[in-house]
C-alpha positions as CSV (number, residue, x, y, z in Angstrom):
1,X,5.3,35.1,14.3
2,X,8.2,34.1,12.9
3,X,7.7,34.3,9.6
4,X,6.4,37.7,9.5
5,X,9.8,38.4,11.3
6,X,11.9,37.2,8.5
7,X,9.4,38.3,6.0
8,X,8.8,34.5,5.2
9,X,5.6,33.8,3.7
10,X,3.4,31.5,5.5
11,X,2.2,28.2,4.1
12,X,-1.4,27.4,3.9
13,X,-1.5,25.1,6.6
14,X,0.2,27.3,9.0
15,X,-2.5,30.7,7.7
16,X,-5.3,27.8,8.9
17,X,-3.7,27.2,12.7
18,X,-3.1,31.2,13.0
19,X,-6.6,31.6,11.8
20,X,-8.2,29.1,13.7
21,X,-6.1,30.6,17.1
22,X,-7.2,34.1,16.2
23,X,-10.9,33.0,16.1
24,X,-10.8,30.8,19.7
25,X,-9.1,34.5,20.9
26,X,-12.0,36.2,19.2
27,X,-14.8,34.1,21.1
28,X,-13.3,34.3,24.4
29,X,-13.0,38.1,24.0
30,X,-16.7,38.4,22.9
31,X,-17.9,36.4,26.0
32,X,-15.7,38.3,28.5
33,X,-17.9,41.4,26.7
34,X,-20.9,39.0,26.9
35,X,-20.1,38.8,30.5
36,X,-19.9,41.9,31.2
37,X,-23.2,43.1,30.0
38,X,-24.6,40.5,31.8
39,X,-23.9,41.9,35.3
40,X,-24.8,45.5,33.9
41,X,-28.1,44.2,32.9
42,X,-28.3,42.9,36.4
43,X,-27.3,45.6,38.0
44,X,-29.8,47.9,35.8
45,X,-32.6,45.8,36.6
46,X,-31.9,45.7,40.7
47,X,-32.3,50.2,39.7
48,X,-35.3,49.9,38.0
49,X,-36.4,47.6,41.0
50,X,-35.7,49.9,43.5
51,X,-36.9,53.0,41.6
52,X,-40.0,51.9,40.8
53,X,-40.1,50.8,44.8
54,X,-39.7,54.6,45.3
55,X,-42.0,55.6,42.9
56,X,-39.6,57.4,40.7
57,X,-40.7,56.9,36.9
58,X,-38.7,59.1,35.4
59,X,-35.6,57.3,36.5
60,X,-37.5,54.0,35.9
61,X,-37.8,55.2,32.4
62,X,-34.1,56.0,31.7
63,X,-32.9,53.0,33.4
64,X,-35.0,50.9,31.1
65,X,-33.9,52.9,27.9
66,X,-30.3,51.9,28.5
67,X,-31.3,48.3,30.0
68,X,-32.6,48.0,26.4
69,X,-29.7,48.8,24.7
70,X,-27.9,46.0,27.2
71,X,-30.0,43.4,25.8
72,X,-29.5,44.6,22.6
73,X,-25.4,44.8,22.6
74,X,-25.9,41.4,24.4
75,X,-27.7,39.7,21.0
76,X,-25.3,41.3,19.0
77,X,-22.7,39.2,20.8
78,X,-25.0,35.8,20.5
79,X,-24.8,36.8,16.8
80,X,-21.4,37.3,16.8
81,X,-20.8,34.6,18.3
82,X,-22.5,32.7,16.0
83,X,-20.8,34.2,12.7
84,X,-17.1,33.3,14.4
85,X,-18.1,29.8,14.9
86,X,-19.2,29.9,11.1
87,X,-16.2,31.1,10.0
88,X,-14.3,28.6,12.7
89,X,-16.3,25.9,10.9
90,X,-14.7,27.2,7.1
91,X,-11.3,27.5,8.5
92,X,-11.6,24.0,9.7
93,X,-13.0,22.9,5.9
94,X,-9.8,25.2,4.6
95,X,-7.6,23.0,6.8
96,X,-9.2,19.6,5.5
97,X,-9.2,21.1,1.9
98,X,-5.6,22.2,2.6
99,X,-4.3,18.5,3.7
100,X,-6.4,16.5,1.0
101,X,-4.7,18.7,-1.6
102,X,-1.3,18.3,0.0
103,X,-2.5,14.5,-0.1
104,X,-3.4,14.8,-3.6
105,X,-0.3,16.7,-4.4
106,X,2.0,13.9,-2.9
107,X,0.0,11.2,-5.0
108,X,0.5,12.8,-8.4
109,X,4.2,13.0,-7.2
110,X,4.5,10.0,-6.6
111,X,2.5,8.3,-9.5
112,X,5.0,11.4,-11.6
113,X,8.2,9.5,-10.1
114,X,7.0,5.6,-10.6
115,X,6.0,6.8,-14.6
116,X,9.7,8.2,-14.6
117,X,11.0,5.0,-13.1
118,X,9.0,2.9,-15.0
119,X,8.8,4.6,-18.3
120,X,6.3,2.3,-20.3
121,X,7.8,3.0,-23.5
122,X,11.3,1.3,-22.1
123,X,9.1,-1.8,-20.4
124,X,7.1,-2.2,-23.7
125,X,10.8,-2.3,-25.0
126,X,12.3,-4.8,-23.2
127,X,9.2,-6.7,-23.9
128,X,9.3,-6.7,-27.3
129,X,13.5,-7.7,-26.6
130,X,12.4,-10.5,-24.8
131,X,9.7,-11.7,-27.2
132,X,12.4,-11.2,-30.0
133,X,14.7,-13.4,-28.3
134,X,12.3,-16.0,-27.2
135,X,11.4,-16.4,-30.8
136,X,15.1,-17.0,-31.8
137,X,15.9,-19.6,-29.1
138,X,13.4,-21.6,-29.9
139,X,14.3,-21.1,-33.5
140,X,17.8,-22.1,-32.9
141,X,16.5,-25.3,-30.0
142,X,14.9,-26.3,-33.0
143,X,17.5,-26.1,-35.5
144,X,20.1,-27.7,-33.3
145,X,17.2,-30.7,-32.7
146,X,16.8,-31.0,-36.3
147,X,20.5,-30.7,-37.4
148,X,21.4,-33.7,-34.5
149,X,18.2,-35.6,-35.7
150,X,19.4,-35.4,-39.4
151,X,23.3,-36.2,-38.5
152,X,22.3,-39.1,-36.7
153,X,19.8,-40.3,-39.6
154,X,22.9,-40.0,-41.9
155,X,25.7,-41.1,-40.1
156,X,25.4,-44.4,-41.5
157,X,22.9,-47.2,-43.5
158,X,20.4,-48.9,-41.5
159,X,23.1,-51.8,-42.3
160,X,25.7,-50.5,-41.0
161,X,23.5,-49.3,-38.0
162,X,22.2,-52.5,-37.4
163,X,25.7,-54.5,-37.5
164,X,26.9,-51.9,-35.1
165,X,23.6,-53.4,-32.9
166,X,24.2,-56.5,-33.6
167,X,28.1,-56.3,-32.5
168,X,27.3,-55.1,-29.3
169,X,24.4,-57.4,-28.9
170,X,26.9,-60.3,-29.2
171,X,29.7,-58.8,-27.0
172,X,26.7,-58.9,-24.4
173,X,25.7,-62.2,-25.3
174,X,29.0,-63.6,-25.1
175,X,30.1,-62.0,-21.4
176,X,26.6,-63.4,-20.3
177,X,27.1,-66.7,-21.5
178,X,30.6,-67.0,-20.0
179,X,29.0,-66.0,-16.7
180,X,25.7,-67.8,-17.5
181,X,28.3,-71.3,-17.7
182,X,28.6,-71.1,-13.9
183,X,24.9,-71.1,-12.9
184,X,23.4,-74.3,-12.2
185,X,20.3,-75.2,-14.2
186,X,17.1,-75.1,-13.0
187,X,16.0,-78.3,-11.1
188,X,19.4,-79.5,-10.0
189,X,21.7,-79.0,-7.5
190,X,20.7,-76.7,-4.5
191,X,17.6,-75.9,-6.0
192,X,16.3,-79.4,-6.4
193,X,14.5,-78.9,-3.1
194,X,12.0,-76.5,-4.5
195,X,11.9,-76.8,-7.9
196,X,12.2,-73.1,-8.2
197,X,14.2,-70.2,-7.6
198,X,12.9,-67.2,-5.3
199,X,14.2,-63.9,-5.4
200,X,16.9,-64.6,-2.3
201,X,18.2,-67.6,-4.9
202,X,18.8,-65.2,-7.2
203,X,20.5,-62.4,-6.0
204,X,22.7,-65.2,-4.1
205,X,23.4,-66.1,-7.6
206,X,23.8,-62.6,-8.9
207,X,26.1,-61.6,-5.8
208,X,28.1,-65.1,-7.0
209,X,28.8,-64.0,-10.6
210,X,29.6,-60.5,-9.2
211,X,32.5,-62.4,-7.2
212,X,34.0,-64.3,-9.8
């Protein structure tokens, strides 16, 4: 109603409820009519009842003529009827029609919106980036692994790195036997008893040298 006020066009959806109300209003109008003839064809068949009761024919005759044509109008509005509940069934199949293309519409929207979000040929892109760059950190791990492997290879002789070795080995040797002076040998003192030294010896020993 108030679209054809303001000269707004109506969408589909709305034409299929104003269709589907005008049809409802159709039906009950045709059974009110329906109705109706029903009483008349009552009424005219109480006339012919009681005309033929008084033997008049001729009236009998007319009576029946139009008690015809109530039956008649009366299957036309079966038939009617009929073809607005047809047509109710379509408007109802518009409707459906109407909100899986609206459905439809939305979808291809949306899928339109995610490809402009997305845009493959940007992904593929940064794909190809990140392959690219990949490749080049692993080249460079790779040269920085080689290029420490070979500096430590050349940074001296296997002489020279093996009196390097052999310095430190004997700094080590020497602190242990300066602390290895203090601990009694095995077999005397307080481990006469057993001959051997279990683990609780030991780090009694250990916690010793730690002390000292």
């Amino acid at each position: 109603m108030f679209n054809n006020i303001f000269g707004k066009k109506p969408t589909a959806k709305e034409q299929q409820r104003e269709n589907d109300k005008s049809l409802r209003k159709a039906t009950r109008d045709i059974e009110r009519e329906r109705r109706k003839l029903e009483e008349e064809e009552k009424k005219l068949e109480a006339d012919i009842k009681r005309n033929a009761a008084a033997g008049n024919k001729d009236a009998c005759r007319i009576l029946a003529k139009q008690l015809i044509e109530i039956r008649k109008q009366k299957t036309r509005t079966y038939a009617a009827t009929g073809k607005i509940q047809s047509i109710g069934y379509q408007n109802k199949n518009m409707g459906a029609n109407i909100a899986l293309g609206e459905a439809m519409g939305t979808t291809a929207k949306t899928m339109a919106d995610m490809n402009k979000v997305m845009r493959p040929e940007a992904i593929a892109a940064n794909v190809r980036d990140f392959q690219q760059a990949n490749m080049r950190m692993e080249m460079t791990d790779e040269m920085i692994n080689d290029t420490l492997d070979d500096m430590l290879n050349e940074s001296g002789d296997e002489e020279e790195s093996n009196a390097v070795v052999n310095k430190v080995l004997d700094e080590i040797g020497i602190e242990i036997s300066g602390k290895m002076a203090s601990i009694p040998a095995t077999g005397s003192g307080e481990f006469e008893t057993s001959g051997k030294r279990t683990e609780k010896d030991i780090a009694e020993q250990l916690a010793k040298l730690r002390s000292s």
